[in-house]
Each structure stands twice: as C-alpha cells, then as structure tokens.
Amino acid sequence: MAGTIFGYPFRHFIWGHPPIFKEWSGSTALLDWLESPTAHILKINVPGFSKEDIKVQIEDGNILHIKGEVWREEPQAKEKDTVWHVAERGTGKGGFSREIELPENVKVDQIKAQVENGVLTIVVPKDATPKTPKVRNINITSRL
C-alpha cells in the first residue's frame, strides 16, 4: 500500500533502500533472498521448469528479470478405455515473471545461475570497491 501512496521514486527516501520488487506476477515461483559478505543469493522455486524454460536477464543496468515459460500438454489417455478423473498439474502455457531491483554495489557482469531439483539459484557477487557518487552541477539561469 505504501508503494501506491508514495510511488516508485519516493520509496527510496522513505525506507532508505531501493525497491526490491518492481513486478511480481503472483506466481508460485517463491523467492528467498540471502545476503552474505560477498554476494546476494536468490533462491526461487521453479518446479517443473528446466534450464531451457527459464531466462535470467539484466535490464536497465540493475533490474534482474527472471522469467519462466513451459508448455504443458493436454492430458491424453494412453489407452482407449482410460479415463482422466483429475488433471490438477495444469495444461497449456504456464509460467512466471519476477523483476528485482538489485543494489548498486553488485557486479552484474559476474552473475551466475543454476537450476537443480526445482530450485533456481542466482548468485550476484558484491563489488567491494566503493563507488564514488556522481555529482553533476546544474547550471542555474534566470529563464527556462
């Protein structure tokens, strides 16, 4: 609710850190985010997805976009006299999409990801060298 009241640009000033989630699709791809002294570690539940079904990308400098798509076949009886009673695992196109704004002190060019046993693990190394703030003077005039 506070995000809708204060909006994206102002959350940083109120809570003192960047917004973590830019988009959450409401999917079952649940996320754990751990921080060690050397890296941020994200673990995401992706049961039924192979590494070919998942894309991990960096957008706009520090937005981590994680997307998964899989096509599930219609349940079909292997034998003529077989009847399906329940098909809860879903059919058709299924997937998830998550966008996470990473902190500024990370090495986006060294991100690694792996999927094993239905869990996608993404390791985002931290940059130990402090970044100097970029200061840009704005010229003040009497007219715009």
Short mmCIF file of N, CA and C in Angstrom, two decimals:
data_model
loop_
_atom_site.label_atom_id
_atom_site.label_comp_id
_atom_site.label_asym_id
_atom_site.label_seq_id
_atom_site.Cartn_x
_atom_site.Cartn_y
_atom_site.Cartn_z
N MET A 1 0.81 -1.19 0.00
CA MET A 1 0.00 0.00 0.00
C MET A 1 0.86 1.26 0.00
N ALA A 2 1.93 1.23 0.77
CA ALA A 2 2.79 2.41 0.82
C ALA A 2 3.41 2.69 -0.54
N GLY A 3 3.66 1.63 -1.33
CA GLY A 3 4.21 1.82 -2.66
C GLY A 3 3.25 2.57 -3.56
N THR A 4 1.95 2.34 -3.37
CA THR A 4 0.99 3.05 -4.21
C THR A 4 0.78 4.47 -3.73
N ILE A 5 0.93 4.72 -2.45
CA ILE A 5 0.77 6.08 -1.92
C ILE A 5 1.97 6.94 -2.28
N PHE A 6 3.16 6.41 -2.04
CA PHE A 6 4.37 7.20 -2.24
C PHE A 6 4.96 7.01 -3.63
N GLY A 7 4.61 5.94 -4.32
CA GLY A 7 5.10 5.71 -5.67
C GLY A 7 6.53 5.24 -5.70
N TYR A 8 6.92 4.70 -6.84
CA TYR A 8 8.25 4.12 -7.01
C TYR A 8 9.39 5.08 -6.70
N PRO A 9 9.41 6.31 -7.20
CA PRO A 9 10.60 7.14 -6.98
C PRO A 9 10.81 7.54 -5.54
N PHE A 10 9.76 7.50 -4.72
CA PHE A 10 9.87 8.02 -3.36
C PHE A 10 10.12 6.96 -2.31
N ARG A 11 9.97 5.68 -2.65
CA ARG A 11 10.20 4.63 -1.66
C ARG A 11 11.63 4.65 -1.15
N HIS A 12 12.57 4.98 -2.02
CA HIS A 12 13.98 5.02 -1.63
C HIS A 12 14.21 6.01 -0.49
N PHE A 13 13.54 7.14 -0.53
CA PHE A 13 13.74 8.17 0.50
C PHE A 13 13.06 7.79 1.81
N ILE A 14 11.96 7.09 1.72
CA ILE A 14 11.21 6.75 2.93
C ILE A 14 11.85 5.59 3.68
N TRP A 15 12.20 4.52 2.96
CA TRP A 15 12.74 3.34 3.63
C TRP A 15 14.25 3.26 3.57
N GLY A 16 14.92 4.11 2.82
CA GLY A 16 16.37 4.15 2.80
C GLY A 16 17.02 3.07 1.97
N HIS A 17 16.28 2.32 1.20
CA HIS A 17 16.86 1.33 0.31
C HIS A 17 16.02 1.27 -0.96
N PRO A 18 16.61 0.74 -2.04
CA PRO A 18 15.86 0.72 -3.29
C PRO A 18 14.69 -0.27 -3.21
N PRO A 19 13.68 -0.08 -4.04
CA PRO A 19 12.58 -1.03 -4.04
C PRO A 19 13.09 -2.39 -4.50
N ILE A 20 12.70 -3.42 -3.81
CA ILE A 20 13.18 -4.76 -4.14
C ILE A 20 12.42 -5.32 -5.32
N PHE A 21 11.11 -5.29 -5.27
CA PHE A 21 10.31 -5.91 -6.31
C PHE A 21 9.67 -4.84 -7.18
N LYS A 22 10.04 -4.81 -8.44
CA LYS A 22 9.38 -3.90 -9.36
C LYS A 22 8.11 -4.56 -9.88
N GLU A 23 8.14 -5.86 -10.06
CA GLU A 23 6.98 -6.56 -10.59
C GLU A 23 6.94 -7.94 -9.95
N TRP A 24 5.76 -8.35 -9.56
CA TRP A 24 5.56 -9.69 -9.07
C TRP A 24 4.30 -10.21 -9.70
N SER A 25 4.40 -11.31 -10.38
CA SER A 25 3.28 -11.81 -11.16
C SER A 25 2.27 -12.57 -10.32
N GLY A 26 2.53 -12.76 -9.04
CA GLY A 26 1.63 -13.53 -8.21
C GLY A 26 1.81 -15.02 -8.45
N SER A 27 2.90 -15.41 -9.05
CA SER A 27 3.13 -16.81 -9.40
C SER A 27 3.56 -17.59 -8.18
N THR A 28 3.68 -18.88 -8.38
CA THR A 28 4.15 -19.75 -7.31
C THR A 28 5.66 -19.84 -7.27
N ALA A 29 6.36 -19.04 -8.07
CA ALA A 29 7.82 -19.02 -8.06
C ALA A 29 8.27 -18.19 -6.85
N LEU A 30 8.21 -18.81 -5.68
CA LEU A 30 8.52 -18.12 -4.43
C LEU A 30 10.02 -17.88 -4.33
N LEU A 31 10.39 -16.77 -3.68
CA LEU A 31 11.76 -16.29 -3.67
C LEU A 31 12.29 -16.16 -2.25
N ASP A 32 13.53 -16.59 -2.06
CA ASP A 32 14.31 -16.28 -0.85
C ASP A 32 15.51 -15.46 -1.30
N TRP A 33 15.81 -14.39 -0.57
CA TRP A 33 16.96 -13.53 -0.91
C TRP A 33 17.84 -13.47 0.32
N LEU A 34 19.05 -14.01 0.19
CA LEU A 34 20.02 -14.02 1.28
C LEU A 34 21.18 -13.10 0.90
N GLU A 35 21.80 -12.51 1.89
CA GLU A 35 22.96 -11.66 1.62
C GLU A 35 24.11 -12.12 2.49
N SER A 36 25.23 -12.44 1.84
CA SER A 36 26.45 -12.79 2.55
C SER A 36 27.40 -11.61 2.43
N PRO A 37 28.55 -11.66 3.08
CA PRO A 37 29.51 -10.54 2.93
C PRO A 37 30.01 -10.36 1.50
N THR A 38 29.94 -11.41 0.67
CA THR A 38 30.50 -11.32 -0.68
C THR A 38 29.46 -11.35 -1.80
N ALA A 39 28.20 -11.72 -1.50
CA ALA A 39 27.23 -11.87 -2.59
C ALA A 39 25.80 -11.81 -2.09
N HIS A 40 24.89 -11.57 -3.03
CA HIS A 40 23.46 -11.72 -2.81
C HIS A 40 23.10 -13.06 -3.44
N ILE A 41 22.34 -13.88 -2.74
CA ILE A 41 21.96 -15.20 -3.22
C ILE A 41 20.44 -15.27 -3.26
N LEU A 42 19.91 -15.53 -4.44
CA LEU A 42 18.47 -15.64 -4.63
C LEU A 42 18.14 -17.09 -4.93
N LYS A 43 17.15 -17.62 -4.23
CA LYS A 43 16.67 -18.98 -4.47
C LYS A 43 15.20 -18.90 -4.80
N ILE A 44 14.83 -19.46 -5.95
CA ILE A 44 13.46 -19.35 -6.45
C ILE A 44 12.93 -20.74 -6.76
N ASN A 45 11.74 -21.05 -6.25
CA ASN A 45 11.10 -22.33 -6.54
C ASN A 45 10.63 -22.34 -7.99
N VAL A 46 11.12 -23.30 -8.76
CA VAL A 46 10.72 -23.43 -10.17
C VAL A 46 10.43 -24.91 -10.50
N PRO A 47 9.54 -25.55 -9.76
CA PRO A 47 9.29 -26.97 -10.03
C PRO A 47 8.70 -27.17 -11.42
N GLY A 48 9.21 -28.18 -12.11
CA GLY A 48 8.72 -28.49 -13.45
C GLY A 48 9.36 -27.70 -14.56
N PHE A 49 10.24 -26.75 -14.24
CA PHE A 49 10.93 -25.95 -15.25
C PHE A 49 12.35 -26.47 -15.43
N SER A 50 12.77 -26.62 -16.68
CA SER A 50 14.15 -26.98 -16.95
C SER A 50 14.94 -25.69 -17.19
N LYS A 51 16.25 -25.81 -17.32
CA LYS A 51 17.06 -24.60 -17.56
C LYS A 51 16.72 -23.97 -18.91
N GLU A 52 16.21 -24.76 -19.86
CA GLU A 52 15.80 -24.22 -21.15
C GLU A 52 14.52 -23.40 -21.05
N ASP A 53 13.71 -23.63 -20.02
CA ASP A 53 12.44 -22.93 -19.84
C ASP A 53 12.60 -21.60 -19.12
N ILE A 54 13.79 -21.30 -18.59
CA ILE A 54 13.99 -20.13 -17.73
C ILE A 54 14.97 -19.16 -18.39
N LYS A 55 14.65 -17.86 -18.29
CA LYS A 55 15.55 -16.80 -18.75
C LYS A 55 15.88 -15.91 -17.55
N VAL A 56 17.15 -15.59 -17.39
CA VAL A 56 17.60 -14.64 -16.37
C VAL A 56 18.34 -13.54 -17.11
N GLN A 57 17.85 -12.29 -16.97
CA GLN A 57 18.43 -11.18 -17.70
C GLN A 57 18.60 -9.97 -16.79
N ILE A 58 19.55 -9.10 -17.18
CA ILE A 58 19.71 -7.81 -16.52
C ILE A 58 19.18 -6.75 -17.48
N GLU A 59 18.28 -5.91 -16.99
CA GLU A 59 17.69 -4.85 -17.80
C GLU A 59 17.93 -3.51 -17.10
N ASP A 60 18.07 -2.47 -17.87
CA ASP A 60 18.20 -1.10 -17.35
C ASP A 60 19.29 -0.98 -16.28
N GLY A 61 20.38 -1.68 -16.46
CA GLY A 61 21.52 -1.53 -15.54
C GLY A 61 21.51 -2.45 -14.35
N ASN A 62 20.42 -2.47 -13.55
CA ASN A 62 20.44 -3.29 -12.34
C ASN A 62 19.10 -3.97 -12.04
N ILE A 63 18.25 -4.16 -13.05
CA ILE A 63 16.99 -4.85 -12.85
C ILE A 63 17.18 -6.31 -13.27
N LEU A 64 17.05 -7.21 -12.33
CA LEU A 64 17.17 -8.64 -12.59
C LEU A 64 15.78 -9.15 -12.98
N HIS A 65 15.65 -9.64 -14.22
CA HIS A 65 14.38 -10.14 -14.73
C HIS A 65 14.49 -11.65 -14.86
N ILE A 66 13.62 -12.36 -14.15
CA ILE A 66 13.60 -13.81 -14.17
C ILE A 66 12.26 -14.23 -14.74
N LYS A 67 12.31 -15.03 -15.80
CA LYS A 67 11.08 -15.41 -16.49
C LYS A 67 11.14 -16.90 -16.81
N GLY A 68 10.02 -17.57 -16.60
CA GLY A 68 9.93 -18.98 -16.93
C GLY A 68 8.66 -19.26 -17.71
N GLU A 69 8.79 -20.02 -18.78
CA GLU A 69 7.63 -20.42 -19.58
C GLU A 69 7.75 -21.89 -19.93
N VAL A 70 6.64 -22.59 -19.80
CA VAL A 70 6.61 -24.01 -20.15
C VAL A 70 5.25 -24.32 -20.76
N TRP A 71 5.26 -25.20 -21.72
CA TRP A 71 4.01 -25.61 -22.37
C TRP A 71 3.69 -27.01 -21.86
N ARG A 72 2.54 -27.14 -21.24
CA ARG A 72 2.11 -28.44 -20.73
C ARG A 72 1.07 -29.03 -21.68
N GLU A 73 1.27 -30.27 -22.01
CA GLU A 73 0.37 -30.93 -22.96
C GLU A 73 -0.97 -31.25 -22.33
N GLU A 74 -1.97 -31.32 -23.18
CA GLU A 74 -3.30 -31.75 -22.74
C GLU A 74 -3.20 -33.19 -22.25
N PRO A 75 -3.85 -33.51 -21.14
CA PRO A 75 -3.81 -34.90 -20.69
C PRO A 75 -4.55 -35.79 -21.69
N GLN A 76 -3.88 -36.83 -22.11
CA GLN A 76 -4.49 -37.77 -23.04
C GLN A 76 -4.35 -39.18 -22.49
N ALA A 77 -5.37 -39.94 -22.69
CA ALA A 77 -5.34 -41.32 -22.24
C ALA A 77 -4.45 -42.13 -23.18
N LYS A 78 -3.57 -42.92 -22.60
CA LYS A 78 -2.69 -43.76 -23.40
C LYS A 78 -3.47 -44.93 -23.99
N GLU A 79 -4.49 -45.36 -23.29
CA GLU A 79 -5.30 -46.48 -23.75
C GLU A 79 -6.73 -45.99 -23.98
N LYS A 80 -7.44 -46.64 -24.85
CA LYS A 80 -8.80 -46.21 -25.21
C LYS A 80 -9.75 -46.24 -24.03
N ASP A 81 -9.61 -47.19 -23.15
CA ASP A 81 -10.56 -47.31 -22.04
C ASP A 81 -10.11 -46.60 -20.77
N THR A 82 -9.06 -45.75 -20.87
CA THR A 82 -8.57 -44.99 -19.73
C THR A 82 -9.31 -43.65 -19.64
N VAL A 83 -9.74 -43.30 -18.42
CA VAL A 83 -10.49 -42.05 -18.21
C VAL A 83 -9.73 -41.20 -17.20
N TRP A 84 -9.55 -39.90 -17.52
CA TRP A 84 -8.93 -38.96 -16.59
C TRP A 84 -9.99 -38.50 -15.60
N HIS A 85 -9.66 -38.55 -14.32
CA HIS A 85 -10.57 -38.06 -13.28
C HIS A 85 -10.15 -36.69 -12.77
N VAL A 86 -8.85 -36.47 -12.68
CA VAL A 86 -8.32 -35.20 -12.19
C VAL A 86 -7.07 -34.84 -12.99
N ALA A 87 -6.95 -33.57 -13.37
CA ALA A 87 -5.74 -33.07 -14.03
C ALA A 87 -5.42 -31.72 -13.41
N GLU A 88 -4.78 -31.74 -12.23
CA GLU A 88 -4.51 -30.51 -11.48
C GLU A 88 -3.17 -29.86 -11.82
N ARG A 89 -2.30 -30.58 -12.48
CA ARG A 89 -0.98 -30.02 -12.75
C ARG A 89 -0.99 -29.00 -13.86
N GLY A 90 -2.12 -28.80 -14.46
CA GLY A 90 -2.27 -27.74 -15.45
C GLY A 90 -2.00 -28.20 -16.86
N THR A 91 -2.62 -27.49 -17.79
CA THR A 91 -2.39 -27.72 -19.20
C THR A 91 -2.22 -26.36 -19.86
N GLY A 92 -1.69 -26.37 -21.05
CA GLY A 92 -1.48 -25.12 -21.77
C GLY A 92 -0.20 -24.44 -21.34
N LYS A 93 -0.13 -23.15 -21.58
CA LYS A 93 1.07 -22.37 -21.28
C LYS A 93 1.07 -21.96 -19.81
N GLY A 94 2.17 -22.21 -19.14
CA GLY A 94 2.32 -21.81 -17.76
C GLY A 94 3.63 -21.08 -17.58
N GLY A 95 3.71 -20.25 -16.57
CA GLY A 95 4.97 -19.56 -16.36
C GLY A 95 4.92 -18.56 -15.23
N PHE A 96 6.00 -17.82 -15.10
CA PHE A 96 6.13 -16.80 -14.06
C PHE A 96 7.06 -15.71 -14.57
N SER A 97 7.01 -14.58 -13.93
CA SER A 97 7.90 -13.48 -14.24
C SER A 97 8.15 -12.69 -12.97
N ARG A 98 9.40 -12.43 -12.66
CA ARG A 98 9.77 -11.63 -11.49
C ARG A 98 10.81 -10.60 -11.92
N GLU A 99 10.66 -9.39 -11.43
CA GLU A 99 11.66 -8.34 -11.64
C GLU A 99 12.12 -7.85 -10.28
N ILE A 100 13.42 -7.80 -10.09
CA ILE A 100 14.00 -7.40 -8.81
C ILE A 100 15.05 -6.33 -9.07
N GLU A 101 14.95 -5.22 -8.37
CA GLU A 101 15.96 -4.17 -8.50
C GLU A 101 17.10 -4.51 -7.55
N LEU A 102 18.27 -4.71 -8.12
CA LEU A 102 19.44 -5.07 -7.34
C LEU A 102 20.08 -3.81 -6.76
N PRO A 103 20.78 -3.95 -5.63
CA PRO A 103 21.50 -2.81 -5.08
C PRO A 103 22.59 -2.35 -6.04
N GLU A 104 23.11 -1.16 -5.81
CA GLU A 104 24.13 -0.60 -6.69
C GLU A 104 25.49 -1.24 -6.52
N ASN A 105 25.74 -1.88 -5.40
CA ASN A 105 27.07 -2.42 -5.12
C ASN A 105 27.23 -3.87 -5.57
N VAL A 106 26.73 -4.21 -6.76
CA VAL A 106 26.86 -5.58 -7.26
C VAL A 106 27.59 -5.59 -8.59
N LYS A 107 28.15 -6.75 -8.91
CA LYS A 107 28.85 -6.95 -10.18
C LYS A 107 27.89 -7.68 -11.12
N VAL A 108 27.11 -6.92 -11.88
CA VAL A 108 26.10 -7.53 -12.74
C VAL A 108 26.72 -8.37 -13.86
N ASP A 109 27.97 -8.11 -14.21
CA ASP A 109 28.62 -8.88 -15.27
C ASP A 109 29.13 -10.23 -14.78
N GLN A 110 29.02 -10.51 -13.48
CA GLN A 110 29.52 -11.78 -12.93
C GLN A 110 28.40 -12.62 -12.30
N ILE A 111 27.16 -12.35 -12.63
CA ILE A 111 26.03 -13.10 -12.08
C ILE A 111 26.05 -14.51 -12.64
N LYS A 112 25.79 -15.49 -11.75
CA LYS A 112 25.73 -16.89 -12.17
C LYS A 112 24.40 -17.46 -11.71
N ALA A 113 23.88 -18.41 -12.51
CA ALA A 113 22.60 -19.03 -12.17
C ALA A 113 22.66 -20.52 -12.48
N GLN A 114 21.96 -21.30 -11.66
CA GLN A 114 21.84 -22.73 -11.91
C GLN A 114 20.49 -23.20 -11.40
N VAL A 115 19.96 -24.24 -12.04
CA VAL A 115 18.71 -24.83 -11.59
C VAL A 115 18.97 -26.30 -11.26
N GLU A 116 18.51 -26.69 -10.08
CA GLU A 116 18.71 -28.07 -9.63
C GLU A 116 17.59 -28.44 -8.68
N ASN A 117 16.99 -29.60 -8.91
CA ASN A 117 15.92 -30.12 -8.06
C ASN A 117 14.78 -29.12 -7.87
N GLY A 118 14.41 -28.40 -8.93
CA GLY A 118 13.29 -27.48 -8.87
C GLY A 118 13.57 -26.17 -8.17
N VAL A 119 14.85 -25.84 -7.95
CA VAL A 119 15.23 -24.58 -7.31
C VAL A 119 16.25 -23.88 -8.20
N LEU A 120 15.92 -22.63 -8.59
CA LEU A 120 16.84 -21.79 -9.34
C LEU A 120 17.64 -20.98 -8.33
N THR A 121 18.96 -21.10 -8.39
CA THR A 121 19.84 -20.33 -7.51
C THR A 121 20.61 -19.32 -8.35
N ILE A 122 20.52 -18.05 -7.96
CA ILE A 122 21.22 -16.97 -8.66
C ILE A 122 22.17 -16.33 -7.66
N VAL A 123 23.44 -16.26 -8.02
CA VAL A 123 24.46 -15.64 -7.17
C VAL A 123 24.90 -14.34 -7.82
N VAL A 124 24.71 -13.25 -7.09
CA VAL A 124 25.07 -11.92 -7.57
C VAL A 124 26.21 -11.41 -6.69
N PRO A 125 27.47 -11.46 -7.19
CA PRO A 125 28.61 -11.01 -6.38
C PRO A 125 28.53 -9.52 -6.05
N LYS A 126 29.02 -9.18 -4.87
CA LYS A 126 29.09 -7.78 -4.46
C LYS A 126 30.38 -7.15 -4.97
N ASP A 127 30.33 -5.86 -5.19
CA ASP A 127 31.50 -5.09 -5.58
C ASP A 127 32.08 -4.50 -4.31
N ALA A 128 33.30 -4.90 -3.97
CA ALA A 128 33.92 -4.45 -2.73
C ALA A 128 34.45 -3.02 -2.81
N THR A 129 34.70 -2.54 -4.01
CA THR A 129 35.21 -1.18 -4.16
C THR A 129 34.06 -0.19 -4.07
N PRO A 130 34.15 0.76 -3.16
CA PRO A 130 33.06 1.73 -3.04
C PRO A 130 33.01 2.63 -4.26
N LYS A 131 31.80 2.88 -4.72
CA LYS A 131 31.63 3.75 -5.88
C LYS A 131 31.54 5.19 -5.42
N THR A 132 32.25 6.05 -6.13
CA THR A 132 32.17 7.46 -5.80
C THR A 132 30.88 8.02 -6.37
N PRO A 133 30.18 8.80 -5.59
CA PRO A 133 28.93 9.34 -6.09
C PRO A 133 29.18 10.27 -7.27
N LYS A 134 28.31 10.16 -8.27
CA LYS A 134 28.44 11.01 -9.45
C LYS A 134 27.75 12.33 -9.15
N VAL A 135 28.54 13.39 -9.20
CA VAL A 135 28.00 14.72 -8.95
C VAL A 135 28.02 15.48 -10.26
N ARG A 136 26.89 16.05 -10.57
CA ARG A 136 26.78 16.84 -11.79
C ARG A 136 26.18 18.18 -11.42
N ASN A 137 26.90 19.24 -11.73
CA ASN A 137 26.40 20.58 -11.45
C ASN A 137 25.33 20.95 -12.47
N ILE A 138 24.29 21.59 -12.00
CA ILE A 138 23.20 22.06 -12.85
C ILE A 138 23.35 23.56 -12.98
N ASN A 139 23.40 24.03 -14.21
CA ASN A 139 23.53 25.44 -14.48
C ASN A 139 22.21 26.15 -14.15
N ILE A 140 22.28 27.20 -13.39
CA ILE A 140 21.09 27.97 -13.00
C ILE A 140 21.02 29.21 -13.87
N THR A 141 19.87 29.40 -14.51
CA THR A 141 19.67 30.58 -15.35
C THR A 141 18.49 31.36 -14.83
N SER A 142 18.30 32.54 -15.37
CA SER A 142 17.16 33.37 -14.94
C SER A 142 15.88 32.98 -15.67
N ARG A 143 16.00 32.28 -16.80
CA ARG A 143 14.82 31.85 -17.57
C ARG A 143 15.00 30.39 -17.97
N LEU A 144 13.90 29.70 -18.07
CA LEU A 144 13.94 28.30 -18.53
C LEU A 144 13.84 28.18 -20.00
#
